[in-house]
PDB file of C-alpha atoms in Angstrom:
ATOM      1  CA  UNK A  74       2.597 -12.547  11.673  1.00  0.00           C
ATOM      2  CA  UNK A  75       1.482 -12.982   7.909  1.00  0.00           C
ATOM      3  CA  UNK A  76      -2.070 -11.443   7.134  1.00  0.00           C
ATOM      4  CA  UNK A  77      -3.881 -11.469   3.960  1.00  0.00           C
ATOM      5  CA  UNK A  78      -5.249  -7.750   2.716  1.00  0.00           C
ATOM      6  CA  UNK A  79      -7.209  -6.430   0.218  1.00  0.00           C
ATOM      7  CA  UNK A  80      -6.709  -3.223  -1.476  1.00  0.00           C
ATOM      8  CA  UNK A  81     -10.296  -2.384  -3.070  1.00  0.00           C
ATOM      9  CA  UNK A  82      -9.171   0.524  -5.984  1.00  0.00           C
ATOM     10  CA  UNK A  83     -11.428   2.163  -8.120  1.00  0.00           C
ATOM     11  CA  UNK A  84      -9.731   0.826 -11.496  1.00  0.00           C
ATOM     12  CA  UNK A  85     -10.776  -0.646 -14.338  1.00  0.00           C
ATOM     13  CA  UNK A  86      -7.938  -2.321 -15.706  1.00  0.00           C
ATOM     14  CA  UNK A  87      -5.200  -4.677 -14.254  1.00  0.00           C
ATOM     15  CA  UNK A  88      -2.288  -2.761 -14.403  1.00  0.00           C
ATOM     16  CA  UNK A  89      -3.369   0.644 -13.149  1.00  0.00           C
ATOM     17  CA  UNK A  90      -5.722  -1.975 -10.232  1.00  0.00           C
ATOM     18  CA  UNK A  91      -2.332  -3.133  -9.581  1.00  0.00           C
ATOM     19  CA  UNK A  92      -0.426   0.132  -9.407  1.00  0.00           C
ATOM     20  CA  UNK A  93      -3.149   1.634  -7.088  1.00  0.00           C
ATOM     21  CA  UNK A  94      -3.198  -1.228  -4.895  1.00  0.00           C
ATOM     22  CA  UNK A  95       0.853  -0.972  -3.794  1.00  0.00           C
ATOM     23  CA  UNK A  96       0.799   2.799  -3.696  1.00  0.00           C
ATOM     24  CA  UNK A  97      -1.984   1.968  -0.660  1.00  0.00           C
ATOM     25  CA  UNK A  98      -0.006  -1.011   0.635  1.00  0.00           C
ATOM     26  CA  UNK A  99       3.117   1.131   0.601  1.00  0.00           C
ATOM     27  CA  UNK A 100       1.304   4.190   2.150  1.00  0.00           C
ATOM     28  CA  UNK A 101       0.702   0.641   5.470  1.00  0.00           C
ATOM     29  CA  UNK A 102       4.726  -0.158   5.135  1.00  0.00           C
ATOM     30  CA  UNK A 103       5.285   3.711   6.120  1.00  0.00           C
ATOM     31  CA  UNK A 104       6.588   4.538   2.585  1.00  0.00           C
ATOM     32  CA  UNK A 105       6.139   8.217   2.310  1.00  0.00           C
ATOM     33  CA  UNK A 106       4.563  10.561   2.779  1.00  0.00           C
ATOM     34  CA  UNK A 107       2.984   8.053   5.084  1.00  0.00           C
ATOM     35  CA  UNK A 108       5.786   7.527   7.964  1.00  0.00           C
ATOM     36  CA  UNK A 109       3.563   5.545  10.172  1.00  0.00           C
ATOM     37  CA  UNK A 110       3.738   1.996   9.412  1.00  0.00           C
ATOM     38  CA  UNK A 111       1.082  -0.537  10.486  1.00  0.00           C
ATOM     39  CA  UNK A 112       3.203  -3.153   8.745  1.00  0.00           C
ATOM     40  CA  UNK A 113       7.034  -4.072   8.373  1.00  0.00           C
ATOM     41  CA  UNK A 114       6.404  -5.395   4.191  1.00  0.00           C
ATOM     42  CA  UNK A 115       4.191  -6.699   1.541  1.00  0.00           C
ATOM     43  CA  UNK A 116       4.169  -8.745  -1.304  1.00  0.00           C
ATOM     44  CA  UNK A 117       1.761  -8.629  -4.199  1.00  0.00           C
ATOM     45  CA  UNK A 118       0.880 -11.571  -6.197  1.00  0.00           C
ATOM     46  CA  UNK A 119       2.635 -10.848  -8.902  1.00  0.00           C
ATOM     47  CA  UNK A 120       6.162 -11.047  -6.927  1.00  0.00           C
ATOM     48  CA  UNK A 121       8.342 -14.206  -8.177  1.00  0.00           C
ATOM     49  CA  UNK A 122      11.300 -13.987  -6.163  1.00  0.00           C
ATOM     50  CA  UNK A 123      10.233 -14.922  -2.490  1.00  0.00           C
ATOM     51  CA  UNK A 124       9.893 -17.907  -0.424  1.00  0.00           C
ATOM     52  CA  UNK A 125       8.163 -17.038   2.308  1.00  0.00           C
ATOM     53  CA  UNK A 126       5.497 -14.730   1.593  1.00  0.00           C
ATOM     54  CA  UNK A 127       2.771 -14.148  -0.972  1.00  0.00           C
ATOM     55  CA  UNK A 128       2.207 -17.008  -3.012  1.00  0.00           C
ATOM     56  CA  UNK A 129       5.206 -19.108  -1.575  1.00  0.00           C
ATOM     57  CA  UNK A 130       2.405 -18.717   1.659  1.00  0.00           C
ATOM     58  CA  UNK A 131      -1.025 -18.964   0.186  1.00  0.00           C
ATOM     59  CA  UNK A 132      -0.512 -20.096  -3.637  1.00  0.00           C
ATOM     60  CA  UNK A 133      -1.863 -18.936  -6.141  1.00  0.00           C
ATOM     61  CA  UNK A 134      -3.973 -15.730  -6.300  1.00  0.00           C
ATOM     62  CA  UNK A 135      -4.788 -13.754  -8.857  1.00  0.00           C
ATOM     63  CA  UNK A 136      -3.177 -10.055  -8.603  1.00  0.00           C
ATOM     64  CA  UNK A 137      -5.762  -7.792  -9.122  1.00  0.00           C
ATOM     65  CA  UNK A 138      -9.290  -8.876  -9.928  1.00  0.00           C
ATOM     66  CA  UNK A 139     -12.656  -7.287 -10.568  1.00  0.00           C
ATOM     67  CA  UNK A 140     -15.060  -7.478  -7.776  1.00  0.00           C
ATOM     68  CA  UNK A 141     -17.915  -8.215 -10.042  1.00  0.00           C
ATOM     69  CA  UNK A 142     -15.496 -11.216 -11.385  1.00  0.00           C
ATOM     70  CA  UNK A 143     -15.159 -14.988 -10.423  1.00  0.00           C
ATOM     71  CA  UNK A 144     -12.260 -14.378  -9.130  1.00  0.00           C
ATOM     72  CA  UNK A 145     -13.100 -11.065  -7.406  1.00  0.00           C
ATOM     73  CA  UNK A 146     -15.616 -13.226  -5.391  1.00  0.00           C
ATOM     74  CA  UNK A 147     -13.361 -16.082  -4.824  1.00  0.00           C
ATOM     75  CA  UNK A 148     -11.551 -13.721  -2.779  1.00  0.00           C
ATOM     76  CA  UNK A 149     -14.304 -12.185  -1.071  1.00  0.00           C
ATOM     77  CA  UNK A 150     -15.566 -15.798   0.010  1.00  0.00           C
ATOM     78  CA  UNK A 151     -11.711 -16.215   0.685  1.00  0.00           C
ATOM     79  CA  UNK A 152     -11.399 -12.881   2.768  1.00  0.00           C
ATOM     80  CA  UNK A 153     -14.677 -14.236   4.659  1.00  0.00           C
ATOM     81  CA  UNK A 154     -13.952 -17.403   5.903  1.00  0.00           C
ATOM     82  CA  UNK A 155     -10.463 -16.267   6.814  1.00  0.00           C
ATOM     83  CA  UNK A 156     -12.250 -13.742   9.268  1.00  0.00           C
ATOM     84  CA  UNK A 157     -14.770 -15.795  10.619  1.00  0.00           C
ATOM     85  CA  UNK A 158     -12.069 -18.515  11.093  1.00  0.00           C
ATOM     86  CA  UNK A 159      -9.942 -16.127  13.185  1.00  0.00           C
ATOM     87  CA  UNK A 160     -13.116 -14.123  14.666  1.00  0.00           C
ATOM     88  CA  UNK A 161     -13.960 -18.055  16.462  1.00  0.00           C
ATOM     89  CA  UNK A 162     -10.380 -18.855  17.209  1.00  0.00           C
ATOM     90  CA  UNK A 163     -10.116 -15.689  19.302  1.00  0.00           C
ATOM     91  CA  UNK A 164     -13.821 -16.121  20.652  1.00  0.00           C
ATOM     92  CA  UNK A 165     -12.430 -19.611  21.814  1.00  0.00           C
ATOM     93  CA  UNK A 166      -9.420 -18.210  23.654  1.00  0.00           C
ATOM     94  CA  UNK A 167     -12.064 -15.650  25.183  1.00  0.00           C
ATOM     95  CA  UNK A 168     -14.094 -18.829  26.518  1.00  0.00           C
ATOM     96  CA  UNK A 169     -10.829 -20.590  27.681  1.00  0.00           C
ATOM     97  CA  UNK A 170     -10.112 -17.493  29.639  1.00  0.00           C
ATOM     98  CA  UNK A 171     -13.169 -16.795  31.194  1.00  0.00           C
ATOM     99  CA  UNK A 172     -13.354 -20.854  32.142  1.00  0.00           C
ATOM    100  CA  UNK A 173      -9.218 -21.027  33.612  1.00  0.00           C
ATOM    101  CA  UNK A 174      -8.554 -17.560  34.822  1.00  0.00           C
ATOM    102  CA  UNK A 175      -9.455 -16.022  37.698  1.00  0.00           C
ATOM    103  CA  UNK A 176     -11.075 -11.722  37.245  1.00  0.00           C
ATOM    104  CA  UNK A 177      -7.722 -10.495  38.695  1.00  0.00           C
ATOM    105  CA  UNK A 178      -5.534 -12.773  36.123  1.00  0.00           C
ATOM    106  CA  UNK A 179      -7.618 -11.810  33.445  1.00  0.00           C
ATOM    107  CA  UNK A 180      -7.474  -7.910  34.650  1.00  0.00           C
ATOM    108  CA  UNK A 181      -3.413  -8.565  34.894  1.00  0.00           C
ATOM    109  CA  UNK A 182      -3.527  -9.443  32.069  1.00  0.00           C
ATOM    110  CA  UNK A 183      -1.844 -13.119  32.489  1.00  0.00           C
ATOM    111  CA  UNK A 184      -0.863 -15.023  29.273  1.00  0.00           C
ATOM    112  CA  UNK A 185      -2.212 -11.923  27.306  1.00  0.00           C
ATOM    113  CA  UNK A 186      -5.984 -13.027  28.008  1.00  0.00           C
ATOM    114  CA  UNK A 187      -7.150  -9.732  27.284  1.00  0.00           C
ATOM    115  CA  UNK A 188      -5.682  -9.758  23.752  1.00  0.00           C
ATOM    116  CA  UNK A 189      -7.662 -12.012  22.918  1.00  0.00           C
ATOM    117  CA  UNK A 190     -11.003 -10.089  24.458  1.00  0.00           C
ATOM    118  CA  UNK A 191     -10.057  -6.988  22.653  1.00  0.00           C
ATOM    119  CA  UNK A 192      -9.209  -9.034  19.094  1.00  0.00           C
ATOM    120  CA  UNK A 193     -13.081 -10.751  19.190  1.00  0.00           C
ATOM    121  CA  UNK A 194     -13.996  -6.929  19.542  1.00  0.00           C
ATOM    122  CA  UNK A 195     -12.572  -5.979  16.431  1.00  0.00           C
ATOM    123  CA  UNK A 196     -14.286  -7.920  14.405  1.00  0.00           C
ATOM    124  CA  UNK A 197     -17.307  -6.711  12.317  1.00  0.00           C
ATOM    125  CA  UNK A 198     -19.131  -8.942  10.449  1.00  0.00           C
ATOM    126  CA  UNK A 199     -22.054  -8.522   7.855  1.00  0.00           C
ATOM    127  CA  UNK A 200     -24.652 -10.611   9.464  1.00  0.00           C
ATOM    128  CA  UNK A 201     -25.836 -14.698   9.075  1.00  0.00           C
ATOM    129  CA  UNK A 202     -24.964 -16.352   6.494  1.00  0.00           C
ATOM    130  CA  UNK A 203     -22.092 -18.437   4.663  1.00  0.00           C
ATOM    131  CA  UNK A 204     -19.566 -16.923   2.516  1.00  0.00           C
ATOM    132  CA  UNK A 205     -21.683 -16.760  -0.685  1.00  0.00           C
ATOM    133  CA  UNK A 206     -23.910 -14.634   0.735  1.00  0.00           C
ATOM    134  CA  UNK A 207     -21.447 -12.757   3.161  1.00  0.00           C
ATOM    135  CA  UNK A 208     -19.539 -11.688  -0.349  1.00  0.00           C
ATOM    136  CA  UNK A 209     -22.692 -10.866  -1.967  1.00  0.00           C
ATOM    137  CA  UNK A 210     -23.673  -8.416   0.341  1.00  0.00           C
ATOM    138  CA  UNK A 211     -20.265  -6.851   0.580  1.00  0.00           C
ATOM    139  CA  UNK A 212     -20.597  -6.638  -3.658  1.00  0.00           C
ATOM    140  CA  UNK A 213     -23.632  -4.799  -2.826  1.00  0.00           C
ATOM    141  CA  UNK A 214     -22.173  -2.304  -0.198  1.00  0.00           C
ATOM    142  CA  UNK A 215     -19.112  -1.688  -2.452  1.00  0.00           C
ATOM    143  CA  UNK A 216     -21.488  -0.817  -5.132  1.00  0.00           C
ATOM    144  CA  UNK A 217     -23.951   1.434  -2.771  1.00  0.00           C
ATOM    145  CA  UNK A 218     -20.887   3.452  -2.375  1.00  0.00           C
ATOM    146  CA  UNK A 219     -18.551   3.269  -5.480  1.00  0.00           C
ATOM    147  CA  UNK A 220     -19.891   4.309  -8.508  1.00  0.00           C
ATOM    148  CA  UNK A 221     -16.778   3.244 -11.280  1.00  0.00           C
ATOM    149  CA  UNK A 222     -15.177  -0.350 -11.728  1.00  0.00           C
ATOM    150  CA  UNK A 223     -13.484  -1.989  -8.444  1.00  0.00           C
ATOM    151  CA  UNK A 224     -10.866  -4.410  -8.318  1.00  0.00           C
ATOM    152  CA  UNK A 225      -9.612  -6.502  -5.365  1.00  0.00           C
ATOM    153  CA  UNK A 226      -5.823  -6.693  -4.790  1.00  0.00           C
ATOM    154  CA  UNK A 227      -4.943  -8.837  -2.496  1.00  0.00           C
ATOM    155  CA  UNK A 228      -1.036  -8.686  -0.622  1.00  0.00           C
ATOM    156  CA  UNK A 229       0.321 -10.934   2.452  1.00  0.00           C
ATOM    157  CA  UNK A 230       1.404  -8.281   5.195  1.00  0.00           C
ATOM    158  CA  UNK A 231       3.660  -8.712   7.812  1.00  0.00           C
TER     159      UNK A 231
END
């Protein structure tokens, strides 16, 4: 399954934004000295030749951009509604459960049910609000902890 990332990197400019980003996303592929892999690939944004991932998935995105930026918050708002969207799809498939399944299907585990129970538990969100001000309270954690210049890199995972 495809997923959308973000690398935030303590960079100021594009290039060395964009170098720090893949040495993380390689360090999620298992590329050493990192052998456990939480993905199979990535592709950055700034990769031409594919046709099924990056922007051949999602279009156009910039490849590294400034948190503080237009773009930086674009993909913030972006990286928001993608959660929220999947945070109700699971809590849906939670309701579904709890409505068609009987306890001991649901502790079998039948048609994965409990997936879906442990994915809504994953999820943790920054409180009310739409995705203008969910990404301007992230801004403002990212800069109660990061003192330097941070860039977003986004990369479709699979």
């Amino acid at each position: 399954m495809h997923m959308m990332i973000y690398a935030l990197v303590e960079e100021s400019t594009h290039d060395d934004a964009l170098a720090t980003g893949k040495s993380v996303f390689n360090r999620l592929v298992g590329a050493d000295p990192h052998p456990s892999a939480v993905f199979d690939y990535y592709v950055t944004f700034d990769e031409e030749d594919t046709s099924v991932a990056g922007k051949a998935r999602w279009g156009e995105l910039p490849t590294a951009a400034p948190v503080d930026s237009d773009d930086g918050q674009d993909l913030l708002e972006r990286g928001w509604e993608a959660t929220k969207e999947e945070f109700e799809r699971n809590l849906d498939r939670v309701k579904e459960t709890i409505d068609e399944l009987s306890d001991e299907d649901i502790m079998r585990d039948e048609d994965i049910a409990r997936h879906a129970f442990h994915q809504v538990g994953t999820y943790d969100g920054v409180g009310h609000g739409g995705p203008t001000e969910a990404s301007d309270r992230i801004t403002a954690e990212i800069h109660a902890f990061v003192d330097g210049p941070t860039t977003l890199v986004p990369e479709d995972s699979v």
